[in-house]
Amino acid sequence: MPAPRFVEQLNAQIGNELAAHQQYLACAVHYDAETMPQMAAFFYAQALEERDHAMMMVQYLLDTDSAVVIPGVPAPLSSFDDVVGPVALALEQERQVAEQIYDLVRTAREEQDFASEQFLQWFIKEQVATMSDLLAVVRRNLDDVEDIEEYVAREQDSGLDDPTAPRVAGA
Protein backbone atom coordinates (compact mmCIF):
# COMPACT_ATOMS: atom_id res chain seq x y z
CA MET A 1 0.00 0.00 0.00
CA PRO A 2 1.48 3.36 -0.98
CA ALA A 3 2.16 5.93 1.70
CA PRO A 4 -0.84 8.25 2.27
CA ARG A 5 1.29 11.31 1.49
CA PHE A 6 2.36 9.75 -1.81
CA VAL A 7 -1.25 8.87 -2.71
CA GLU A 8 -2.33 12.46 -2.10
CA GLN A 9 0.51 13.81 -4.24
CA LEU A 10 -0.10 11.25 -7.03
CA ASN A 11 -3.78 12.23 -7.15
CA ALA A 12 -2.67 15.85 -7.58
CA GLN A 13 -0.32 14.71 -10.35
CA ILE A 14 -3.23 13.06 -12.13
CA GLY A 15 -4.72 16.55 -12.32
CA ASN A 16 -1.41 17.97 -13.59
CA GLU A 17 -1.27 15.34 -16.33
CA LEU A 18 -4.89 16.00 -17.32
CA ALA A 19 -4.18 19.75 -17.39
CA ALA A 20 -1.21 19.02 -19.68
CA HIS A 21 -3.55 16.94 -21.84
CA GLN A 22 -5.94 19.88 -22.14
CA GLN A 23 -3.13 22.32 -22.90
CA TYR A 24 -1.69 20.13 -25.65
CA LEU A 25 -5.18 19.73 -27.08
CA ALA A 26 -5.53 23.52 -27.22
CA CYS A 27 -2.12 23.75 -28.95
CA ALA A 28 -3.20 21.12 -31.49
CA VAL A 29 -6.40 22.99 -32.25
CA HIS A 30 -4.40 26.20 -32.74
CA TYR A 31 -2.17 24.51 -35.32
CA ASP A 32 -5.17 22.86 -36.98
CA ALA A 33 -6.73 26.29 -37.37
CA GLU A 34 -3.45 27.56 -38.88
CA THR A 35 -3.54 24.70 -41.42
CA MET A 36 -0.41 23.10 -40.02
CA PRO A 37 -1.42 19.42 -40.00
CA GLN A 38 1.95 18.05 -38.88
CA MET A 39 2.14 20.35 -35.86
CA ALA A 40 -1.52 19.64 -35.08
CA ALA A 41 -0.91 15.87 -35.26
CA PHE A 42 2.18 16.22 -33.07
CA PHE A 43 0.23 18.05 -30.36
CA TYR A 44 -2.81 15.76 -30.63
CA ALA A 45 -0.42 12.86 -30.00
CA GLN A 46 1.18 14.72 -27.08
CA ALA A 47 -2.29 15.29 -25.61
CA LEU A 48 -3.08 11.58 -25.78
CA GLU A 49 0.27 10.76 -24.20
CA GLU A 50 -0.45 13.04 -21.23
CA ARG A 51 -3.92 11.55 -20.84
CA ASP A 52 -2.37 8.09 -20.83
CA HIS A 53 0.11 9.19 -18.16
CA ALA A 54 -2.81 10.26 -15.97
CA MET A 55 -4.55 6.96 -16.57
CA MET A 56 -1.38 4.99 -15.74
CA MET A 57 -1.38 6.78 -12.39
CA VAL A 58 -5.06 6.00 -11.92
CA GLN A 59 -4.36 2.33 -12.65
CA TYR A 60 -1.49 2.26 -10.15
CA LEU A 61 -3.74 3.65 -7.43
CA LEU A 62 -6.47 1.16 -8.33
CA ASP A 63 -3.97 -1.71 -8.32
CA THR A 64 -2.78 -0.74 -4.85
CA ASP A 65 -6.31 -0.31 -3.42
CA SER A 66 -5.68 3.40 -2.93
CA ALA A 67 -8.26 6.16 -3.25
CA VAL A 68 -8.42 7.79 -6.69
CA VAL A 69 -9.44 11.43 -6.86
CA ILE A 70 -9.82 13.03 -10.28
CA PRO A 71 -9.23 16.74 -9.64
CA GLY A 72 -10.59 19.55 -11.75
CA VAL A 73 -8.15 21.38 -13.97
CA PRO A 74 -7.86 25.03 -14.99
CA ALA A 75 -8.82 25.98 -18.52
CA PRO A 76 -5.89 25.84 -20.94
CA LEU A 77 -4.51 28.82 -22.77
CA SER A 78 -6.10 28.59 -26.20
CA SER A 79 -5.15 31.79 -27.97
CA PHE A 80 -1.66 32.35 -29.31
CA ASP A 81 -0.12 35.24 -31.23
CA ASP A 82 2.02 33.10 -33.52
CA VAL A 83 3.31 29.59 -34.22
CA VAL A 84 6.02 29.91 -31.55
CA GLY A 85 3.71 30.49 -28.57
CA PRO A 86 2.30 26.97 -28.20
CA VAL A 87 5.72 25.31 -28.40
CA ALA A 88 7.25 27.74 -25.89
CA LEU A 89 4.34 27.06 -23.53
CA ALA A 90 4.70 23.31 -24.07
CA LEU A 91 8.42 23.42 -23.22
CA GLU A 92 7.67 25.26 -19.97
CA GLN A 93 4.94 22.75 -19.19
CA GLU A 94 7.34 19.84 -19.84
CA ARG A 95 9.82 21.34 -17.40
CA GLN A 96 7.11 21.75 -14.75
CA VAL A 97 5.90 18.19 -15.17
CA ALA A 98 9.48 16.90 -14.87
CA GLU A 99 9.86 18.74 -11.56
CA GLN A 100 6.51 17.37 -10.36
CA ILE A 101 7.62 13.81 -11.16
CA TYR A 102 10.91 14.37 -9.34
CA ASP A 103 8.95 15.67 -6.32
CA LEU A 104 6.89 12.47 -6.37
CA VAL A 105 10.09 10.40 -6.36
CA ARG A 106 11.41 12.42 -3.41
CA THR A 107 8.18 11.82 -1.52
CA ALA A 108 8.26 8.08 -2.22
CA ARG A 109 11.87 7.93 -0.98
CA GLU A 110 11.14 9.95 2.14
CA GLU A 111 8.21 7.66 2.92
CA GLN A 112 10.28 4.55 2.12
CA ASP A 113 7.58 3.65 -0.39
CA PHE A 114 9.78 1.52 -2.64
CA ALA A 115 7.01 0.17 -4.87
CA SER A 116 5.82 3.68 -5.69
CA GLU A 117 9.38 4.80 -6.36
CA GLN A 118 9.79 1.88 -8.76
CA PHE A 119 6.50 2.78 -10.48
CA LEU A 120 7.83 6.29 -11.13
CA GLN A 121 11.03 5.14 -12.85
CA TRP A 122 9.25 4.87 -16.21
CA PHE A 123 7.98 8.44 -15.86
CA ILE A 124 11.51 9.67 -15.16
CA LYS A 125 12.68 8.02 -18.37
CA GLU A 126 9.82 9.75 -20.22
CA GLN A 127 11.02 13.20 -19.16
CA VAL A 128 13.67 13.19 -21.88
CA ALA A 129 11.84 15.40 -24.32
CA THR A 130 12.47 16.98 -27.71
CA MET A 131 10.36 20.09 -27.12
CA SER A 132 13.43 22.34 -26.84
CA ASP A 133 14.61 21.18 -30.28
CA LEU A 134 11.16 21.85 -31.72
CA LEU A 135 11.14 25.33 -30.18
CA ALA A 136 14.49 26.12 -31.81
CA VAL A 137 13.20 24.97 -35.20
CA VAL A 138 9.95 26.93 -34.87
CA ARG A 139 11.78 30.11 -33.87
CA ARG A 140 14.28 29.74 -36.70
CA ASN A 141 11.53 29.14 -39.28
CA LEU A 142 8.91 31.55 -38.00
CA ASP A 143 8.27 32.85 -41.51
CA ASP A 144 8.38 29.45 -43.21
CA VAL A 145 5.78 27.13 -41.73
CA GLU A 146 6.43 24.57 -44.47
CA ASP A 147 9.93 24.01 -43.04
CA ILE A 148 8.41 23.54 -39.59
CA GLU A 149 5.91 21.04 -40.96
CA GLU A 150 8.68 19.20 -42.81
CA TYR A 151 10.79 18.98 -39.65
CA VAL A 152 7.93 17.59 -37.57
CA ALA A 153 7.02 15.03 -40.24
CA ARG A 154 10.65 13.89 -40.45
CA GLU A 155 11.34 13.78 -36.72
CA GLN A 156 8.09 12.30 -35.39
CA ASP A 157 8.35 9.20 -33.24
CA SER A 158 7.87 5.89 -34.97
CA GLY A 159 4.76 5.30 -32.89
CA LEU A 160 6.04 2.11 -31.31
CA ASP A 161 4.57 1.47 -27.89
CA ASP A 162 6.95 1.11 -24.99
CA PRO A 163 6.51 -2.40 -23.57
CA THR A 164 7.89 -1.22 -20.22
CA ALA A 165 5.15 1.39 -19.77
CA PRO A 166 2.73 0.97 -16.88
CA ARG A 167 -0.80 -0.18 -17.70
CA VAL A 168 -3.30 2.51 -18.73
CA ALA A 169 -6.61 2.36 -16.85
CA GLY A 170 -9.45 1.56 -19.23
CA ALA A 171 -7.18 0.39 -22.04
CSV table of C-alpha atoms in Angstrom, one decimal:
chain,number,residue,atom,x,y,z
A,1,MET,CA,0.0,0.0,0.0
A,2,PRO,CA,1.5,3.4,-1.0
A,3,ALA,CA,2.2,5.9,1.7
A,4,PRO,CA,-0.8,8.3,2.3
A,5,ARG,CA,1.3,11.3,1.5
A,6,PHE,CA,2.4,9.7,-1.8
A,7,VAL,CA,-1.3,8.9,-2.7
A,8,GLU,CA,-2.3,12.5,-2.1
A,9,GLN,CA,0.5,13.8,-4.2
A,10,LEU,CA,-0.1,11.2,-7.0
A,11,ASN,CA,-3.8,12.2,-7.1
A,12,ALA,CA,-2.7,15.8,-7.6
A,13,GLN,CA,-0.3,14.7,-10.3
A,14,ILE,CA,-3.2,13.1,-12.1
A,15,GLY,CA,-4.7,16.6,-12.3
A,16,ASN,CA,-1.4,18.0,-13.6
A,17,GLU,CA,-1.3,15.3,-16.3
A,18,LEU,CA,-4.9,16.0,-17.3
A,19,ALA,CA,-4.2,19.7,-17.4
A,20,ALA,CA,-1.2,19.0,-19.7
A,21,HIS,CA,-3.6,16.9,-21.8
A,22,GLN,CA,-5.9,19.9,-22.1
A,23,GLN,CA,-3.1,22.3,-22.9
A,24,TYR,CA,-1.7,20.1,-25.6
A,25,LEU,CA,-5.2,19.7,-27.1
A,26,ALA,CA,-5.5,23.5,-27.2
A,27,CYS,CA,-2.1,23.7,-28.9
A,28,ALA,CA,-3.2,21.1,-31.5
A,29,VAL,CA,-6.4,23.0,-32.2
A,30,HIS,CA,-4.4,26.2,-32.7
A,31,TYR,CA,-2.2,24.5,-35.3
A,32,ASP,CA,-5.2,22.9,-37.0
A,33,ALA,CA,-6.7,26.3,-37.4
A,34,GLU,CA,-3.4,27.6,-38.9
A,35,THR,CA,-3.5,24.7,-41.4
A,36,MET,CA,-0.4,23.1,-40.0
A,37,PRO,CA,-1.4,19.4,-40.0
A,38,GLN,CA,2.0,18.0,-38.9
A,39,MET,CA,2.1,20.3,-35.9
A,40,ALA,CA,-1.5,19.6,-35.1
A,41,ALA,CA,-0.9,15.9,-35.3
A,42,PHE,CA,2.2,16.2,-33.1
A,43,PHE,CA,0.2,18.0,-30.4
A,44,TYR,CA,-2.8,15.8,-30.6
A,45,ALA,CA,-0.4,12.9,-30.0
A,46,GLN,CA,1.2,14.7,-27.1
A,47,ALA,CA,-2.3,15.3,-25.6
A,48,LEU,CA,-3.1,11.6,-25.8
A,49,GLU,CA,0.3,10.8,-24.2
A,50,GLU,CA,-0.5,13.0,-21.2
A,51,ARG,CA,-3.9,11.6,-20.8
A,52,ASP,CA,-2.4,8.1,-20.8
A,53,HIS,CA,0.1,9.2,-18.2
A,54,ALA,CA,-2.8,10.3,-16.0
A,55,MET,CA,-4.6,7.0,-16.6
A,56,MET,CA,-1.4,5.0,-15.7
A,57,MET,CA,-1.4,6.8,-12.4
A,58,VAL,CA,-5.1,6.0,-11.9
A,59,GLN,CA,-4.4,2.3,-12.7
A,60,TYR,CA,-1.5,2.3,-10.1
A,61,LEU,CA,-3.7,3.7,-7.4
A,62,LEU,CA,-6.5,1.2,-8.3
A,63,ASP,CA,-4.0,-1.7,-8.3
A,64,THR,CA,-2.8,-0.7,-4.8
A,65,ASP,CA,-6.3,-0.3,-3.4
A,66,SER,CA,-5.7,3.4,-2.9
A,67,ALA,CA,-8.3,6.2,-3.3
A,68,VAL,CA,-8.4,7.8,-6.7
A,69,VAL,CA,-9.4,11.4,-6.9
A,70,ILE,CA,-9.8,13.0,-10.3
A,71,PRO,CA,-9.2,16.7,-9.6
A,72,GLY,CA,-10.6,19.5,-11.7
A,73,VAL,CA,-8.1,21.4,-14.0
A,74,PRO,CA,-7.9,25.0,-15.0
A,75,ALA,CA,-8.8,26.0,-18.5
A,76,PRO,CA,-5.9,25.8,-20.9
A,77,LEU,CA,-4.5,28.8,-22.8
A,78,SER,CA,-6.1,28.6,-26.2
A,79,SER,CA,-5.2,31.8,-28.0
A,80,PHE,CA,-1.7,32.4,-29.3
A,81,ASP,CA,-0.1,35.2,-31.2
A,82,ASP,CA,2.0,33.1,-33.5
A,83,VAL,CA,3.3,29.6,-34.2
A,84,VAL,CA,6.0,29.9,-31.6
A,85,GLY,CA,3.7,30.5,-28.6
A,86,PRO,CA,2.3,27.0,-28.2
A,87,VAL,CA,5.7,25.3,-28.4
A,88,ALA,CA,7.3,27.7,-25.9
A,89,LEU,CA,4.3,27.1,-23.5
A,90,ALA,CA,4.7,23.3,-24.1
A,91,LEU,CA,8.4,23.4,-23.2
A,92,GLU,CA,7.7,25.3,-20.0
A,93,GLN,CA,4.9,22.7,-19.2
A,94,GLU,CA,7.3,19.8,-19.8
A,95,ARG,CA,9.8,21.3,-17.4
A,96,GLN,CA,7.1,21.8,-14.8
A,97,VAL,CA,5.9,18.2,-15.2
A,98,ALA,CA,9.5,16.9,-14.9
A,99,GLU,CA,9.9,18.7,-11.6
A,100,GLN,CA,6.5,17.4,-10.4
A,101,ILE,CA,7.6,13.8,-11.2
A,102,TYR,CA,10.9,14.4,-9.3
A,103,ASP,CA,9.0,15.7,-6.3
A,104,LEU,CA,6.9,12.5,-6.4
A,105,VAL,CA,10.1,10.4,-6.4
A,106,ARG,CA,11.4,12.4,-3.4
A,107,THR,CA,8.2,11.8,-1.5
A,108,ALA,CA,8.3,8.1,-2.2
A,109,ARG,CA,11.9,7.9,-1.0
A,110,GLU,CA,11.1,9.9,2.1
A,111,GLU,CA,8.2,7.7,2.9
A,112,GLN,CA,10.3,4.6,2.1
A,113,ASP,CA,7.6,3.6,-0.4
A,114,PHE,CA,9.8,1.5,-2.6
A,115,ALA,CA,7.0,0.2,-4.9
A,116,SER,CA,5.8,3.7,-5.7
A,117,GLU,CA,9.4,4.8,-6.4
A,118,GLN,CA,9.8,1.9,-8.8
A,119,PHE,CA,6.5,2.8,-10.5
A,120,LEU,CA,7.8,6.3,-11.1
A,121,GLN,CA,11.0,5.1,-12.9
A,122,TRP,CA,9.3,4.9,-16.2
A,123,PHE,CA,8.0,8.4,-15.9
A,124,ILE,CA,11.5,9.7,-15.2
A,125,LYS,CA,12.7,8.0,-18.4
A,126,GLU,CA,9.8,9.8,-20.2
A,127,GLN,CA,11.0,13.2,-19.2
A,128,VAL,CA,13.7,13.2,-21.9
A,129,ALA,CA,11.8,15.4,-24.3
A,130,THR,CA,12.5,17.0,-27.7
A,131,MET,CA,10.4,20.1,-27.1
A,132,SER,CA,13.4,22.3,-26.8
A,133,ASP,CA,14.6,21.2,-30.3
A,134,LEU,CA,11.2,21.9,-31.7
A,135,LEU,CA,11.1,25.3,-30.2
A,136,ALA,CA,14.5,26.1,-31.8
A,137,VAL,CA,13.2,25.0,-35.2
A,138,VAL,CA,10.0,26.9,-34.9
A,139,ARG,CA,11.8,30.1,-33.9
A,140,ARG,CA,14.3,29.7,-36.7
A,141,ASN,CA,11.5,29.1,-39.3
A,142,LEU,CA,8.9,31.5,-38.0
A,143,ASP,CA,8.3,32.9,-41.5
A,144,ASP,CA,8.4,29.4,-43.2
A,145,VAL,CA,5.8,27.1,-41.7
A,146,GLU,CA,6.4,24.6,-44.5
A,147,ASP,CA,9.9,24.0,-43.0
A,148,ILE,CA,8.4,23.5,-39.6
A,149,GLU,CA,5.9,21.0,-41.0
A,150,GLU,CA,8.7,19.2,-42.8
A,151,TYR,CA,10.8,19.0,-39.7
A,152,VAL,CA,7.9,17.6,-37.6
A,153,ALA,CA,7.0,15.0,-40.2
A,154,ARG,CA,10.6,13.9,-40.5
A,155,GLU,CA,11.3,13.8,-36.7
A,156,GLN,CA,8.1,12.3,-35.4
A,157,ASP,CA,8.4,9.2,-33.2
A,158,SER,CA,7.9,5.9,-35.0
A,159,GLY,CA,4.8,5.3,-32.9
A,160,LEU,CA,6.0,2.1,-31.3
A,161,ASP,CA,4.6,1.5,-27.9
A,162,ASP,CA,7.0,1.1,-25.0
A,163,PRO,CA,6.5,-2.4,-23.6
A,164,THR,CA,7.9,-1.2,-20.2
A,165,ALA,CA,5.1,1.4,-19.8
A,166,PRO,CA,2.7,1.0,-16.9
A,167,ARG,CA,-0.8,-0.2,-17.7
A,168,VAL,CA,-3.3,2.5,-18.7
A,169,ALA,CA,-6.6,2.4,-16.9
A,170,GLY,CA,-9.4,1.6,-19.2
A,171,ALA,CA,-7.2,0.4,-22.0
